[in-house]
PDB file of C-alpha atoms in Angstrom:
ATOM      1  CA  UNK A   1      -4.519  48.362  78.919  1.00  0.00           C
ATOM      2  CA  UNK A   2      -8.229  47.785  79.655  1.00  0.00           C
ATOM      3  CA  UNK A   3      -8.850  47.903  83.412  1.00  0.00           C
ATOM      4  CA  UNK A   4     -11.272  44.959  83.270  1.00  0.00           C
ATOM      5  CA  UNK A   5      -8.302  42.715  82.522  1.00  0.00           C
ATOM      6  CA  UNK A   6      -5.909  43.926  85.195  1.00  0.00           C
ATOM      7  CA  UNK A   7      -5.061  42.749  88.687  1.00  0.00           C
ATOM      8  CA  UNK A   8      -5.466  44.981  91.728  1.00  0.00           C
ATOM      9  CA  UNK A   9      -1.773  45.894  91.470  1.00  0.00           C
ATOM     10  CA  UNK A  10      -2.269  47.152  87.915  1.00  0.00           C
ATOM     11  CA  UNK A  11      -0.541  44.199  86.242  1.00  0.00           C
ATOM     12  CA  UNK A  12      -2.271  42.538  83.300  1.00  0.00           C
ATOM     13  CA  UNK A  13      -4.203  39.286  83.678  1.00  0.00           C
ATOM     14  CA  UNK A  14      -3.397  38.485  80.046  1.00  0.00           C
ATOM     15  CA  UNK A  15      -0.674  35.845  80.094  1.00  0.00           C
ATOM     16  CA  UNK A  16      -0.166  35.811  76.328  1.00  0.00           C
ATOM     17  CA  UNK A  17      -1.597  37.291  73.135  1.00  0.00           C
ATOM     18  CA  UNK A  18      -1.125  35.557  69.785  1.00  0.00           C
ATOM     19  CA  UNK A  19      -1.974  37.785  66.826  1.00  0.00           C
ATOM     20  CA  UNK A  20      -2.415  35.450  63.867  1.00  0.00           C
ATOM     21  CA  UNK A  21      -3.368  38.285  61.515  1.00  0.00           C
ATOM     22  CA  UNK A  22       0.141  39.693  61.088  1.00  0.00           C
ATOM     23  CA  UNK A  23       3.046  38.206  59.185  1.00  0.00           C
ATOM     24  CA  UNK A  24       5.609  35.930  60.725  1.00  0.00           C
ATOM     25  CA  UNK A  25       7.224  38.238  63.275  1.00  0.00           C
ATOM     26  CA  UNK A  26       7.616  36.321  66.516  1.00  0.00           C
ATOM     27  CA  UNK A  27       5.341  33.265  66.407  1.00  0.00           C
ATOM     28  CA  UNK A  28       4.741  31.216  69.538  1.00  0.00           C
ATOM     29  CA  UNK A  29       6.720  28.038  70.051  1.00  0.00           C
ATOM     30  CA  UNK A  30       5.334  25.213  67.935  1.00  0.00           C
ATOM     31  CA  UNK A  31       3.749  27.512  65.350  1.00  0.00           C
ATOM     32  CA  UNK A  32       5.106  29.243  62.251  1.00  0.00           C
ATOM     33  CA  UNK A  33       3.078  32.425  61.797  1.00  0.00           C
ATOM     34  CA  UNK A  34       1.784  35.470  63.618  1.00  0.00           C
ATOM     35  CA  UNK A  35       3.190  37.345  66.590  1.00  0.00           C
ATOM     36  CA  UNK A  36       3.133  36.463  70.268  1.00  0.00           C
ATOM     37  CA  UNK A  37       3.135  39.025  73.072  1.00  0.00           C
ATOM     38  CA  UNK A  38       3.934  38.191  76.695  1.00  0.00           C
ATOM     39  CA  UNK A  39       2.493  39.665  79.874  1.00  0.00           C
ATOM     40  CA  UNK A  40       5.825  41.389  80.541  1.00  0.00           C
ATOM     41  CA  UNK A  41       5.660  43.100  77.160  1.00  0.00           C
ATOM     42  CA  UNK A  42       2.055  44.130  77.811  1.00  0.00           C
ATOM     43  CA  UNK A  43       2.903  45.583  81.218  1.00  0.00           C
ATOM     44  CA  UNK A  44       5.962  47.271  79.716  1.00  0.00           C
ATOM     45  CA  UNK A  45       3.887  49.065  77.093  1.00  0.00           C
ATOM     46  CA  UNK A  46       5.602  47.252  74.222  1.00  0.00           C
ATOM     47  CA  UNK A  47       2.567  45.366  72.922  1.00  0.00           C
ATOM     48  CA  UNK A  48       1.093  47.081  69.854  1.00  0.00           C
ATOM     49  CA  UNK A  49      -1.749  44.621  69.251  1.00  0.00           C
ATOM     50  CA  UNK A  50      -5.146  46.326  69.444  1.00  0.00           C
ATOM     51  CA  UNK A  51      -8.789  45.306  69.088  1.00  0.00           C
ATOM     52  CA  UNK A  52     -10.042  47.970  66.689  1.00  0.00           C
ATOM     53  CA  UNK A  53     -13.491  46.407  66.264  1.00  0.00           C
ATOM     54  CA  UNK A  54     -14.183  45.792  69.947  1.00  0.00           C
ATOM     55  CA  UNK A  55     -15.698  42.355  69.331  1.00  0.00           C
ATOM     56  CA  UNK A  56     -12.955  40.450  71.118  1.00  0.00           C
ATOM     57  CA  UNK A  57     -12.886  42.908  74.015  1.00  0.00           C
ATOM     58  CA  UNK A  58     -16.645  42.575  74.451  1.00  0.00           C
ATOM     59  CA  UNK A  59     -16.462  38.780  74.502  1.00  0.00           C
ATOM     60  CA  UNK A  60     -13.481  38.765  76.857  1.00  0.00           C
ATOM     61  CA  UNK A  61     -15.421  41.090  79.166  1.00  0.00           C
ATOM     62  CA  UNK A  62     -18.395  38.737  79.260  1.00  0.00           C
ATOM     63  CA  UNK A  63     -16.115  35.770  79.888  1.00  0.00           C
ATOM     64  CA  UNK A  64     -13.632  37.247  82.327  1.00  0.00           C
ATOM     65  CA  UNK A  65     -13.971  40.993  82.832  1.00  0.00           C
ATOM     66  CA  UNK A  66     -13.667  42.054  86.485  1.00  0.00           C
ATOM     67  CA  UNK A  67     -16.005  45.034  86.053  1.00  0.00           C
ATOM     68  CA  UNK A  68     -13.496  47.657  87.159  1.00  0.00           C
ATOM     69  CA  UNK A  69     -13.893  49.606  83.913  1.00  0.00           C
ATOM     70  CA  UNK A  70     -17.691  49.797  84.035  1.00  0.00           C
ATOM     71  CA  UNK A  71     -18.557  53.260  82.725  1.00  0.00           C
ATOM     72  CA  UNK A  72     -21.395  55.273  81.169  1.00  0.00           C
ATOM     73  CA  UNK A  73     -22.490  56.572  84.555  1.00  0.00           C
ATOM     74  CA  UNK A  74     -22.529  53.124  86.154  1.00  0.00           C
ATOM     75  CA  UNK A  75     -20.377  52.399  89.214  1.00  0.00           C
ATOM     76  CA  UNK A  76     -17.292  50.224  88.909  1.00  0.00           C
ATOM     77  CA  UNK A  77     -17.971  46.485  89.178  1.00  0.00           C
ATOM     78  CA  UNK A  78     -21.590  46.948  88.078  1.00  0.00           C
ATOM     79  CA  UNK A  79     -20.991  44.495  85.240  1.00  0.00           C
ATOM     80  CA  UNK A  80     -18.710  41.560  85.994  1.00  0.00           C
ATOM     81  CA  UNK A  81     -17.804  38.650  83.734  1.00  0.00           C
ATOM     82  CA  UNK A  82     -18.254  34.953  84.435  1.00  0.00           C
ATOM     83  CA  UNK A  83     -14.673  34.345  85.631  1.00  0.00           C
ATOM     84  CA  UNK A  84     -13.395  37.754  86.781  1.00  0.00           C
ATOM     85  CA  UNK A  85     -10.164  36.428  88.312  1.00  0.00           C
ATOM     86  CA  UNK A  86      -9.148  34.077  85.494  1.00  0.00           C
ATOM     87  CA  UNK A  87      -5.839  34.331  83.689  1.00  0.00           C
ATOM     88  CA  UNK A  88      -6.338  35.116  80.014  1.00  0.00           C
ATOM     89  CA  UNK A  89      -4.719  33.815  76.856  1.00  0.00           C
ATOM     90  CA  UNK A  90      -5.946  35.781  73.857  1.00  0.00           C
ATOM     91  CA  UNK A  91      -5.850  34.795  70.180  1.00  0.00           C
ATOM     92  CA  UNK A  92      -6.646  37.255  67.425  1.00  0.00           C
ATOM     93  CA  UNK A  93      -7.424  34.856  64.599  1.00  0.00           C
ATOM     94  CA  UNK A  94      -7.047  35.342  60.874  1.00  0.00           C
ATOM     95  CA  UNK A  95     -10.313  33.440  60.429  1.00  0.00           C
ATOM     96  CA  UNK A  96      -9.017  30.320  58.690  1.00  0.00           C
ATOM     97  CA  UNK A  97     -10.383  27.081  60.105  1.00  0.00           C
ATOM     98  CA  UNK A  98      -6.854  25.737  60.544  1.00  0.00           C
ATOM     99  CA  UNK A  99      -5.872  28.900  62.431  1.00  0.00           C
ATOM    100  CA  UNK A 100      -8.870  28.593  64.760  1.00  0.00           C
ATOM    101  CA  UNK A 101      -7.823  25.037  65.593  1.00  0.00           C
ATOM    102  CA  UNK A 102      -4.241  26.252  66.101  1.00  0.00           C
ATOM    103  CA  UNK A 103      -5.536  28.987  68.408  1.00  0.00           C
ATOM    104  CA  UNK A 104      -7.387  26.518  70.616  1.00  0.00           C
ATOM    105  CA  UNK A 105      -4.353  24.218  70.672  1.00  0.00           C
ATOM    106  CA  UNK A 106      -2.177  27.189  71.646  1.00  0.00           C
ATOM    107  CA  UNK A 107      -4.436  28.158  74.547  1.00  0.00           C
ATOM    108  CA  UNK A 108      -4.501  24.609  75.886  1.00  0.00           C
ATOM    109  CA  UNK A 109      -0.711  24.408  75.603  1.00  0.00           C
ATOM    110  CA  UNK A 110      -0.319  27.642  77.565  1.00  0.00           C
ATOM    111  CA  UNK A 111      -2.726  26.381  80.223  1.00  0.00           C
ATOM    112  CA  UNK A 112      -0.739  23.152  80.562  1.00  0.00           C
ATOM    113  CA  UNK A 113       2.473  25.157  80.941  1.00  0.00           C
ATOM    114  CA  UNK A 114       0.807  27.078  83.777  1.00  0.00           C
ATOM    115  CA  UNK A 115      -0.576  23.896  85.348  1.00  0.00           C
ATOM    116  CA  UNK A 116      -4.158  25.067  84.899  1.00  0.00           C
ATOM    117  CA  UNK A 117      -7.395  23.992  83.239  1.00  0.00           C
ATOM    118  CA  UNK A 118      -8.790  26.146  80.441  1.00  0.00           C
ATOM    119  CA  UNK A 119     -12.081  27.110  78.852  1.00  0.00           C
ATOM    120  CA  UNK A 120     -11.923  28.469  75.295  1.00  0.00           C
ATOM    121  CA  UNK A 121     -14.719  30.672  74.002  1.00  0.00           C
ATOM    122  CA  UNK A 122     -15.114  30.652  70.228  1.00  0.00           C
ATOM    123  CA  UNK A 123     -17.448  33.316  68.881  1.00  0.00           C
ATOM    124  CA  UNK A 124     -16.771  32.780  65.218  1.00  0.00           C
ATOM    125  CA  UNK A 125     -19.435  31.032  63.175  1.00  0.00           C
ATOM    126  CA  UNK A 126     -20.383  30.131  59.640  1.00  0.00           C
ATOM    127  CA  UNK A 127     -23.584  29.521  57.741  1.00  0.00           C
ATOM    128  CA  UNK A 128     -22.037  26.675  55.797  1.00  0.00           C
ATOM    129  CA  UNK A 129     -21.356  23.092  56.796  1.00  0.00           C
ATOM    130  CA  UNK A 130     -23.438  20.307  58.259  1.00  0.00           C
ATOM    131  CA  UNK A 131     -23.354  21.672  61.829  1.00  0.00           C
ATOM    132  CA  UNK A 132     -23.313  18.125  63.171  1.00  0.00           C
ATOM    133  CA  UNK A 133     -19.733  17.712  64.340  1.00  0.00           C
ATOM    134  CA  UNK A 134     -18.451  15.999  61.180  1.00  0.00           C
ATOM    135  CA  UNK A 135     -16.696  18.998  59.633  1.00  0.00           C
ATOM    136  CA  UNK A 136     -12.885  18.576  59.711  1.00  0.00           C
ATOM    137  CA  UNK A 137     -12.526  21.665  61.919  1.00  0.00           C
ATOM    138  CA  UNK A 138     -15.194  20.361  64.302  1.00  0.00           C
ATOM    139  CA  UNK A 139     -13.477  16.991  64.489  1.00  0.00           C
ATOM    140  CA  UNK A 140     -10.111  18.666  65.155  1.00  0.00           C
ATOM    141  CA  UNK A 141     -11.612  20.737  67.975  1.00  0.00           C
ATOM    142  CA  UNK A 142     -13.260  17.654  69.464  1.00  0.00           C
ATOM    143  CA  UNK A 143      -9.879  15.908  69.475  1.00  0.00           C
ATOM    144  CA  UNK A 144      -8.357  18.816  71.439  1.00  0.00           C
ATOM    145  CA  UNK A 145     -11.096  18.921  74.089  1.00  0.00           C
ATOM    146  CA  UNK A 146     -11.255  16.715  77.160  1.00  0.00           C
ATOM    147  CA  UNK A 147     -10.972  16.836  80.962  1.00  0.00           C
ATOM    148  CA  UNK A 148      -9.759  20.298  81.927  1.00  0.00           C
ATOM    149  CA  UNK A 149      -9.984  21.403  78.293  1.00  0.00           C
ATOM    150  CA  UNK A 150     -13.403  22.830  77.530  1.00  0.00           C
ATOM    151  CA  UNK A 151     -14.528  24.565  74.337  1.00  0.00           C
ATOM    152  CA  UNK A 152     -17.581  26.824  74.497  1.00  0.00           C
ATOM    153  CA  UNK A 153     -19.275  28.228  71.404  1.00  0.00           C
ATOM    154  CA  UNK A 154     -21.040  31.567  71.685  1.00  0.00           C
ATOM    155  CA  UNK A 155     -24.609  31.644  70.359  1.00  0.00           C
ATOM    156  CA  UNK A 156     -24.703  32.378  66.629  1.00  0.00           C
ATOM    157  CA  UNK A 157     -25.997  35.516  64.975  1.00  0.00           C
ATOM    158  CA  UNK A 158     -28.210  33.668  62.494  1.00  0.00           C
ATOM    159  CA  UNK A 159     -30.849  32.261  64.830  1.00  0.00           C
ATOM    160  CA  UNK A 160     -33.630  34.506  63.527  1.00  0.00           C
ATOM    161  CA  UNK A 161     -32.685  34.198  59.849  1.00  0.00           C
ATOM    162  CA  UNK A 162     -34.590  31.686  57.692  1.00  0.00           C
ATOM    163  CA  UNK A 163     -31.485  30.166  56.124  1.00  0.00           C
ATOM    164  CA  UNK A 164     -31.727  26.513  57.197  1.00  0.00           C
ATOM    165  CA  UNK A 165     -34.211  23.770  56.475  1.00  0.00           C
ATOM    166  CA  UNK A 166     -34.418  20.024  56.955  1.00  0.00           C
ATOM    167  CA  UNK A 167     -36.653  17.114  56.007  1.00  0.00           C
ATOM    168  CA  UNK A 168     -36.943  13.483  57.057  1.00  0.00           C
ATOM    169  CA  UNK A 169     -36.717  11.441  53.874  1.00  0.00           C
ATOM    170  CA  UNK A 170     -38.153   7.930  54.172  1.00  0.00           C
ATOM    171  CA  UNK A 171     -36.882   5.297  51.751  1.00  0.00           C
ATOM    172  CA  UNK A 172     -38.040   5.752  48.140  1.00  0.00           C
ATOM    173  CA  UNK A 173     -39.958   8.931  48.895  1.00  0.00           C
ATOM    174  CA  UNK A 174     -39.917  12.557  47.796  1.00  0.00           C
ATOM    175  CA  UNK A 175     -39.884  15.690  49.903  1.00  0.00           C
ATOM    176  CA  UNK A 176     -39.888  19.391  49.005  1.00  0.00           C
ATOM    177  CA  UNK A 177     -38.131  22.331  50.644  1.00  0.00           C
ATOM    178  CA  UNK A 178     -39.170  25.776  49.448  1.00  0.00           C
ATOM    179  CA  UNK A 179     -36.938  28.836  49.587  1.00  0.00           C
ATOM    180  CA  UNK A 180     -37.207  32.437  48.501  1.00  0.00           C
ATOM    181  CA  UNK A 181     -34.716  34.372  46.426  1.00  0.00           C
ATOM    182  CA  UNK A 182     -34.949  38.037  47.458  1.00  0.00           C
ATOM    183  CA  UNK A 183     -34.918  40.804  44.891  1.00  0.00           C
ATOM    184  CA  UNK A 184     -31.434  42.106  44.229  1.00  0.00           C
ATOM    185  CA  UNK A 185     -29.759  44.547  41.881  1.00  0.00           C
ATOM    186  CA  UNK A 186     -28.614  43.586  38.403  1.00  0.00           C
ATOM    187  CA  UNK A 187     -25.056  43.001  39.564  1.00  0.00           C
ATOM    188  CA  UNK A 188     -23.464  40.193  37.593  1.00  0.00           C
ATOM    189  CA  UNK A 189     -21.772  38.606  40.597  1.00  0.00           C
ATOM    190  CA  UNK A 190     -24.861  37.787  42.631  1.00  0.00           C
ATOM    191  CA  UNK A 191     -25.687  34.146  43.110  1.00  0.00           C
ATOM    192  CA  UNK A 192     -27.722  31.680  45.127  1.00  0.00           C
ATOM    193  CA  UNK A 193     -25.754  29.100  47.097  1.00  0.00           C
ATOM    194  CA  UNK A 194     -27.419  25.915  48.334  1.00  0.00           C
ATOM    195  CA  UNK A 195     -25.814  23.258  50.518  1.00  0.00           C
ATOM    196  CA  UNK A 196     -27.355  19.879  51.243  1.00  0.00           C
ATOM    197  CA  UNK A 197     -26.095  17.398  53.809  1.00  0.00           C
ATOM    198  CA  UNK A 198     -27.065  13.765  54.244  1.00  0.00           C
ATOM    199  CA  UNK A 199     -25.631  10.496  55.530  1.00  0.00           C
ATOM    200  CA  UNK A 200     -22.873   9.289  53.230  1.00  0.00           C
ATOM    201  CA  UNK A 201     -24.280   5.772  53.142  1.00  0.00           C
ATOM    202  CA  UNK A 202     -27.519   7.049  51.579  1.00  0.00           C
ATOM    203  CA  UNK A 203     -28.211   7.860  47.931  1.00  0.00           C
ATOM    204  CA  UNK A 204     -30.384  10.858  47.147  1.00  0.00           C
ATOM    205  CA  UNK A 205     -31.368  12.743  44.003  1.00  0.00           C
ATOM    206  CA  UNK A 206     -31.880  16.491  44.190  1.00  0.00           C
ATOM    207  CA  UNK A 207     -33.523  18.805  41.684  1.00  0.00           C
ATOM    208  CA  UNK A 208     -34.080  22.555  41.786  1.00  0.00           C
ATOM    209  CA  UNK A 209     -37.252  23.933  40.289  1.00  0.00           C
TER     210      UNK A 209
END
């Protein structure tokens, strides 16, 4: 019911919502979990899905808000999204990598049914993985993308955190990466997790000192 996502006649611009975080209630065609809501159900006040954190609403506003709901003393339409007249297909994900891929596939399917191109914004990152396109989820997303099917990744939240390092390792040489372990409590479940990624055709030996 957010005004930024409504047409001038008061109807919603949200074509569909797929909530993956609930049990199997009314999943969209081709999928076996979650609950799908239609624009008619949204306009009819039947949709109970809500964004309690506000993260998805914020991102949707940047991507496609029309600015009508601009508040805090600012005039309406002061802040307008990138595509303020776009139709919207929303996925509330459960966070699993397979579900994220399903969500993108679902959006592209809906766009095809409407005869339209689509841009998917994913603002859901991880510190783990090689970050080079070879992760199974990355490869699955790449396979879904193509002409008229664009996937955009929002900038990550870890850019100012010293959590990544890399070295160029010439043949038969040694390199060192230093890292700091911050002081923590005496909790028994605290641990340090290190991930290293290299070309599978290479052979490396790693030691921790």
